[in-house]
Coordinates of C-alpha atoms and ligand atoms in Angstrom, one line a residue:
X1 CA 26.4 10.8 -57.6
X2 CA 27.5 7.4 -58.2
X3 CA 24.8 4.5 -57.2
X4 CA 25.9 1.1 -55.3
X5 CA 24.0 -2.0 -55.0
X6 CA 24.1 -3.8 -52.0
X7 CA 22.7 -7.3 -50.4
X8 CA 22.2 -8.2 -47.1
X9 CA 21.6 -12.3 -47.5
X10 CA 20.0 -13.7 -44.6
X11 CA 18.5 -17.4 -43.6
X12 CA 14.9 -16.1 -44.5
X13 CA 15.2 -13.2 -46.4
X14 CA 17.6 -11.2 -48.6
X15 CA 17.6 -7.7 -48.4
X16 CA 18.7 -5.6 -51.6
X17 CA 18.7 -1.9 -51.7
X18 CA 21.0 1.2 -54.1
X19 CA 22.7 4.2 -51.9
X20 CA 25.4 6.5 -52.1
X21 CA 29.2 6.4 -50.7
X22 CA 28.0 8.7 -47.7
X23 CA 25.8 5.4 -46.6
X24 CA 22.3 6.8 -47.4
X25 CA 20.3 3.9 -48.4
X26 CA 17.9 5.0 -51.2
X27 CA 15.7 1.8 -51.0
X28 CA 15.4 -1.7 -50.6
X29 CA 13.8 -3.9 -51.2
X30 CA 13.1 -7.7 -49.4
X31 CA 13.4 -11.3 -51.3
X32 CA 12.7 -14.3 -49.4
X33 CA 15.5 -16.8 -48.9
X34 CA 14.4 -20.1 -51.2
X35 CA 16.8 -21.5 -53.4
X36 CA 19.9 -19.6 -55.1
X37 CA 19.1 -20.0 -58.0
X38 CA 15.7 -18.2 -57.1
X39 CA 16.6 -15.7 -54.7
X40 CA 19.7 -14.7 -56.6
X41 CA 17.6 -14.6 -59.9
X42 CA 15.3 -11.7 -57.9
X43 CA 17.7 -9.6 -56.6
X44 CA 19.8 -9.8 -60.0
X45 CA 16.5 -8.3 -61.5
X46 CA 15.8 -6.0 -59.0
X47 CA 19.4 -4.4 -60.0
X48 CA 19.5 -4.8 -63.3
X49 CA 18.2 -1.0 -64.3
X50 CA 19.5 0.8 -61.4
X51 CA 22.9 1.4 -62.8
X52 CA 25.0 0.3 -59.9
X53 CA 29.2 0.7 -60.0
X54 CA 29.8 -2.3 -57.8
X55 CA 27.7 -4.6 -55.2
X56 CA 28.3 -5.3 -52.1
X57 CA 27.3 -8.3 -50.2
X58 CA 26.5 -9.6 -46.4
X59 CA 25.6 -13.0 -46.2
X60 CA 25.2 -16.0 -43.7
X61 CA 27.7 -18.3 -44.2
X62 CA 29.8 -20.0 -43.5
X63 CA 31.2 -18.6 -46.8
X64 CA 34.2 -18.5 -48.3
X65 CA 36.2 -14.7 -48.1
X66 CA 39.2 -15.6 -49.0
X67 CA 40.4 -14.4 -52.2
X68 CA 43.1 -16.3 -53.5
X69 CA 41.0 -19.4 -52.8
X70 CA 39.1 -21.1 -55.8
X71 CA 35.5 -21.1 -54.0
X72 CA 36.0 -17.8 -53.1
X73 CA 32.5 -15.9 -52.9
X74 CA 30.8 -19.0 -52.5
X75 CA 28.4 -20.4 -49.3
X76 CA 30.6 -23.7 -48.0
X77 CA 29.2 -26.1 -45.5
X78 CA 25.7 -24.4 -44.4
X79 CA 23.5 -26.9 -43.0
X80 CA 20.6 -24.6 -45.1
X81 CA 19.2 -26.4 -48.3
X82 CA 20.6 -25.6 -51.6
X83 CA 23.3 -23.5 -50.7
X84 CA 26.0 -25.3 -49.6
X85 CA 28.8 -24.7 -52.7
X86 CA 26.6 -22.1 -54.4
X87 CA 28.7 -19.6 -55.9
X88 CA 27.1 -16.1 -54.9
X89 CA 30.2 -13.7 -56.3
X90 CA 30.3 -15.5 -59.7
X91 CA 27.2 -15.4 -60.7
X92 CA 26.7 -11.5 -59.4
X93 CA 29.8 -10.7 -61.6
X94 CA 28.6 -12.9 -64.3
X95 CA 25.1 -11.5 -64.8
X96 CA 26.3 -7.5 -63.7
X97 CA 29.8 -7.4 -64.5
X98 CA 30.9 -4.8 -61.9
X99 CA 32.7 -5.2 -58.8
X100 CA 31.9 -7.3 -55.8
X101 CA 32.7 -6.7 -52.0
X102 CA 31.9 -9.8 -50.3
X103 CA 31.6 -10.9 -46.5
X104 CA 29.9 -12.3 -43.9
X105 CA 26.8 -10.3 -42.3
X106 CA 28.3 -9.6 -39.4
X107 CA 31.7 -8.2 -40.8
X108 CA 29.8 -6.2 -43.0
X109 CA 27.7 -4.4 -40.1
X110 CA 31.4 -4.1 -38.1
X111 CA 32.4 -2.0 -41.2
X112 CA 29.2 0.1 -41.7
X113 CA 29.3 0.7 -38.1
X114 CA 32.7 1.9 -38.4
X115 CA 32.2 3.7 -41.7
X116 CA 28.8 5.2 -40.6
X117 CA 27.5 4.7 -37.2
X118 CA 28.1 3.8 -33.7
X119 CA 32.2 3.4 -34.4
X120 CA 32.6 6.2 -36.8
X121 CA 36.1 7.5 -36.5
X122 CA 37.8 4.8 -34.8
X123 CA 40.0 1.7 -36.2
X124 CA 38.2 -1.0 -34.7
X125 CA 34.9 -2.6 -33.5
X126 CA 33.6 -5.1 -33.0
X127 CA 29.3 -5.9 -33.9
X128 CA 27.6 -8.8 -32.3
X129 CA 24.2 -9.9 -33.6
X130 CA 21.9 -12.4 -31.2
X131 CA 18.8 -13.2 -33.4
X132 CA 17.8 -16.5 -34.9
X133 CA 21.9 -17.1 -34.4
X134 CA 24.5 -15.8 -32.7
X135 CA 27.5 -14.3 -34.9
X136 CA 29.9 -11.0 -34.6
X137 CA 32.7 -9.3 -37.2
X138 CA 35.2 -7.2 -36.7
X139 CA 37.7 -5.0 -37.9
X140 CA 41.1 -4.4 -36.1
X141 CA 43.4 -2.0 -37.2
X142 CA 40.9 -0.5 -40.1
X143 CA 40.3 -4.2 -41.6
X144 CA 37.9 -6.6 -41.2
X145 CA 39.4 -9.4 -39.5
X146 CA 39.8 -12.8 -41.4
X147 CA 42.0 -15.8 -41.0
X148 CA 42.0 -19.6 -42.0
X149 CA 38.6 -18.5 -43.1
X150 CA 36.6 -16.2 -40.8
X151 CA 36.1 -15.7 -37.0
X152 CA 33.1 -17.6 -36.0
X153 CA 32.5 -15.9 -32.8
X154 CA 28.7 -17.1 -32.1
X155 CA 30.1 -20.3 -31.4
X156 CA 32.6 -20.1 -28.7
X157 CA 32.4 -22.3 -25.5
X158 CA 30.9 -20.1 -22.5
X159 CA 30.5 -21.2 -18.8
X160 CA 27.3 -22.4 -18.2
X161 CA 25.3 -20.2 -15.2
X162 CA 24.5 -22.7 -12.5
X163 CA 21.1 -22.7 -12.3
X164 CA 20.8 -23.2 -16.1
X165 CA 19.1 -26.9 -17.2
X166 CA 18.7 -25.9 -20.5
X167 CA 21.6 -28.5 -23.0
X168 CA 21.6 -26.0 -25.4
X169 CA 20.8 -26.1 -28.9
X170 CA 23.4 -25.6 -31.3
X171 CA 23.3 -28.7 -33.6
X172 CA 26.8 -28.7 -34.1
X173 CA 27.8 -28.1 -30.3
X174 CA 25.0 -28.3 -28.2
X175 CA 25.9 -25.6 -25.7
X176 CA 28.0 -23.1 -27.1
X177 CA 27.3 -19.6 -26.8
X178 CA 24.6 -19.5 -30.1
X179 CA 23.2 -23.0 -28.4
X180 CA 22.3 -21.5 -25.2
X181 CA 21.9 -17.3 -25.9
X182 CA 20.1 -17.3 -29.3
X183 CA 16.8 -16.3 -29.4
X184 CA 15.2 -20.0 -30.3
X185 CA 17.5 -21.1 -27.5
X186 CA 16.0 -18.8 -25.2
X187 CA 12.2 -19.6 -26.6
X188 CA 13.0 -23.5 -26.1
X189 CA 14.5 -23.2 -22.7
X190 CA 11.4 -21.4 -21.6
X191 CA 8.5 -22.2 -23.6
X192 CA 7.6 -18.7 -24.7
X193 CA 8.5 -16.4 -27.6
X194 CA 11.8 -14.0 -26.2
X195 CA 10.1 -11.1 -26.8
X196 CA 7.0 -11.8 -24.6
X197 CA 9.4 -12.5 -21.5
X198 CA 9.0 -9.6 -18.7
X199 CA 11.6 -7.3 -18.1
X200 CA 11.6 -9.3 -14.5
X201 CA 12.1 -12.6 -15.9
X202 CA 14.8 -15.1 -14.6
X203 CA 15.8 -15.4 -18.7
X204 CA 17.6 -12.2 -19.0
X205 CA 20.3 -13.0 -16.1
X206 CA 21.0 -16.2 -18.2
X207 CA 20.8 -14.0 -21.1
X208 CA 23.1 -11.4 -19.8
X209 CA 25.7 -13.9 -18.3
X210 CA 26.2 -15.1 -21.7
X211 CA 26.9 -12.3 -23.7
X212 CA 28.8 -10.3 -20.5
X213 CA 31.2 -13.5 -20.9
X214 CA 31.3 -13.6 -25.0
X215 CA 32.2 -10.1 -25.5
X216 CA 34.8 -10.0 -22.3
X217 CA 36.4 -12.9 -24.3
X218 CA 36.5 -10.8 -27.9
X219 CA 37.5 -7.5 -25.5
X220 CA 40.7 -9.6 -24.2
X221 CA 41.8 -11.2 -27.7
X222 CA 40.7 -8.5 -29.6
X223 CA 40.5 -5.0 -27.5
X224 CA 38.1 -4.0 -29.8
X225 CA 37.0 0.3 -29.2
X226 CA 33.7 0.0 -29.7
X227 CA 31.3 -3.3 -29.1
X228 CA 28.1 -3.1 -30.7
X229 CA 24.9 -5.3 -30.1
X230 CA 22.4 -6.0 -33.2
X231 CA 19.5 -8.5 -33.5
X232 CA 16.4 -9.1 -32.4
X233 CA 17.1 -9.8 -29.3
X234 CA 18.6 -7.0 -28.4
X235 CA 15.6 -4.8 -28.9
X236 CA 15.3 -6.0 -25.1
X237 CA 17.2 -2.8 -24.3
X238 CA 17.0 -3.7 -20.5
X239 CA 19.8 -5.9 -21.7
X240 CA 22.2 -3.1 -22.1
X241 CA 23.0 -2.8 -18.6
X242 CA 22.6 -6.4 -17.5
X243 CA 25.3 -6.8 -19.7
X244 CA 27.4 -3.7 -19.2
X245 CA 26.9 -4.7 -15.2
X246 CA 27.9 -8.5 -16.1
X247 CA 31.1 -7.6 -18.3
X248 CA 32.9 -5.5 -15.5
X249 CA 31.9 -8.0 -12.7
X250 CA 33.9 -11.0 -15.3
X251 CA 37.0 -8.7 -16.4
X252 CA 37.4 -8.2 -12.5
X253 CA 39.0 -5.1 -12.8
X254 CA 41.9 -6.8 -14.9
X255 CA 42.0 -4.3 -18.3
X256 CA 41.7 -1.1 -17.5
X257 CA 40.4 1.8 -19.9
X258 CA 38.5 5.0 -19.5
X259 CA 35.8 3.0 -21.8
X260 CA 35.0 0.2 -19.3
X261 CA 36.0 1.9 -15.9
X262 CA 34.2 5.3 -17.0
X263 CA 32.4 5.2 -20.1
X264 CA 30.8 1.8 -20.4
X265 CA 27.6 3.1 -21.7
X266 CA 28.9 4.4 -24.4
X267 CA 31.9 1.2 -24.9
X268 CA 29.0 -1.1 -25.4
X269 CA 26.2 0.6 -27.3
X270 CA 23.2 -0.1 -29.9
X271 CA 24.0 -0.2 -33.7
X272 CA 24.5 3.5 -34.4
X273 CA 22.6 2.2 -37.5
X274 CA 19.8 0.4 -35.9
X275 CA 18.4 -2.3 -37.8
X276 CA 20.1 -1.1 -40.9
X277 CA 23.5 -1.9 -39.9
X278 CA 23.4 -4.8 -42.1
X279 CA 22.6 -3.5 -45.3
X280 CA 24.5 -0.6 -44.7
X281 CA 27.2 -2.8 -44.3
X282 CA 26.8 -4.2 -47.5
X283 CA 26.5 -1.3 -49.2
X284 CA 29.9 -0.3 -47.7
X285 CA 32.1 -3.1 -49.2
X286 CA 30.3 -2.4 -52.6
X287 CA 32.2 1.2 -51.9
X288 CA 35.0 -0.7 -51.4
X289 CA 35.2 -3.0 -53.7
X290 CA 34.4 0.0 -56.1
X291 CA 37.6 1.8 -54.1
X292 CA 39.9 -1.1 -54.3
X293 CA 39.7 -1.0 -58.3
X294 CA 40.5 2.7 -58.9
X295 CA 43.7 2.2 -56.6
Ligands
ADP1 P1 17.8 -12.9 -37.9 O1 18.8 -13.3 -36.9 O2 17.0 -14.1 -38.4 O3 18.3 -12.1 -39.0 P2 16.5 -11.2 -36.0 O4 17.8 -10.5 -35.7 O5 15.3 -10.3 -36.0 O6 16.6 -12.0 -37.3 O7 16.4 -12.2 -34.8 C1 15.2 -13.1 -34.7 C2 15.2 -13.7 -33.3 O8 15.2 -12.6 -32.3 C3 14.1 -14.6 -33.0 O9 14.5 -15.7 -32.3 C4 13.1 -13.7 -32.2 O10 12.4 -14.5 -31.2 C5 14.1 -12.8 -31.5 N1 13.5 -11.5 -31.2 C6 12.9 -10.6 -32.2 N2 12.4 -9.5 -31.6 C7 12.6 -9.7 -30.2 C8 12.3 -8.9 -29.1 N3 11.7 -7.7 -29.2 N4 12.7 -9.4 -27.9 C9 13.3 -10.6 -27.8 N5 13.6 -11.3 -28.8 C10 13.3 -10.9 -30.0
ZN2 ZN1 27.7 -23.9 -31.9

């Protein structure tokens, strides 16, 4: 069976791991984020010997996906050291020299979700991460959905719930939805770690409020079929039907669909993948970048 290489590039860590075309991950293994020149050095070792027929890459951005453009596969205007203008396809290709898939992290999870997990089967989903940011991918109509460059969809403008006094913590827009729901939003508005907040606390109707109004925005310009919630704040599964509860209460009744007026639980769901939707994700566009060369 043919082997592919995939990388899941994140803020503080990379993730690299080999697997097959029916999205078993074989291994991985974890490089932290420092430089590129570093990092990327690592994981180009790490591959080297494993015989791979393409890579696939998830990375925080923003980054450049479009391919007729001449930075394509590079990071662009990241506020994270070193990496602004670093050119993560080129040098892959360069040092390998087989083909690359290349994404953001969260379009890569919305495709192994769709290839793999919770939205196998359908033609669209979309998959939200809240963690250290707030980001989400999609695919409509079988592809991932790209534009001007691609959707940044942790950053749109929510209504603020009334009792919150928190500004927000975005540095580019104080408030928006990654400024006020992220998980060092929610640590700073309290003054404790997320994940040491009761079940009880006053933090997860803020919390809920949030996210219920984000993904009723991306189900009315998107109608995505399945909406998926990753990240590490989302292991607060109590979340699930805040947000389910919040979502219907916002759309009002207004779209209507046997998956939100009967079957909400299973419209918004956990990664089918759990925490591996990411590298999974990865190691699907390495199958497709592999695919889009034997056309
Ligand atoms: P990243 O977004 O950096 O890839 P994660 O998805 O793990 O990583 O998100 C990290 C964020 O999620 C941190 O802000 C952390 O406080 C928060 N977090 C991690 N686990 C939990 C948990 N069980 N409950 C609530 N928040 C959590
Ligand atoms: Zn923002």
């Amino acid at each position: 069976m043919k082997i592919y290489g995939a990388i899941e590039g994140g803020g503080t860590k990379f993730v690299c791991g080999i697997g097959t075309e029916d999205g078993t991950i074989q291994e991985t293994v974890t490089i932290p984020t420092t430089t590129p020149e570093e990092t990327m050095s690592k994981a180009m070792a790490y591959f080297a010997d494993k015989g791979v027929e393409a890579i696939g890459i998830g990375t925080f951005g923003p980054v450049d996906v479009n391919v007729d453009s001449p930075t394509y596969g590079s990071v662009t205007s990241t506020p994270k050291p070193y990496w602004s203008g670093y050119d993560i396809v080129g040098y892959v290709k360069r040092v390998l020299n087989v083909p690359v898939g290349f994404d953001t992290d969260v379009n890569a999870a919305a495709l192994g979700e769709l290839l793999w997990g919770a939205a196998e089967g359908l033609r669209s989903c979309l998959y939200m991460t809240v963690g250290t940011g707030i980001g989400a991918g999609a695919v409509a109509e079988g592809k991932l959905v790209h534009g001007l460059t691609h959707p940044e969809m942790g950053h749109i403008i929510v209504r603020r719930h009334p009792e919150d006094r928190y500004e927000g913590k975005c540095p580019f827009h104080g408030d928006c939805l990654e400024g006020l729901a992220a998980g060092p939003a929610v640590e700073a508005r309290w003054g404790v770690k997320a994940s040491e907040l009761g079940v009880d606390h006053a933090a997860w109707r803020f919390q809920s409020y949030y996210i219920a109004q984000a993904l009723v925005n991306y189900i009315l310009i998107l109608s995505p079929e399945k909406l998926i919630l990753g990240g590490g704040v989302m292991h607060q599964s109590h979340l699930f039907p805040l947000i389910r509860m919040q979502v219907k209460e916002l759309l009002k009744g207004y779209v209507h669909h046997p998956a939100l007026d009967q079957e909400i639980e299973s419209y918004i769901v956990k990664p089918g993948l759990g925490d591996k939707a990411g590298i999974s994700g990865a190691l699907a566009l390495a199958v497709k970048a592999a695919e889009a060369l034997e056309v």
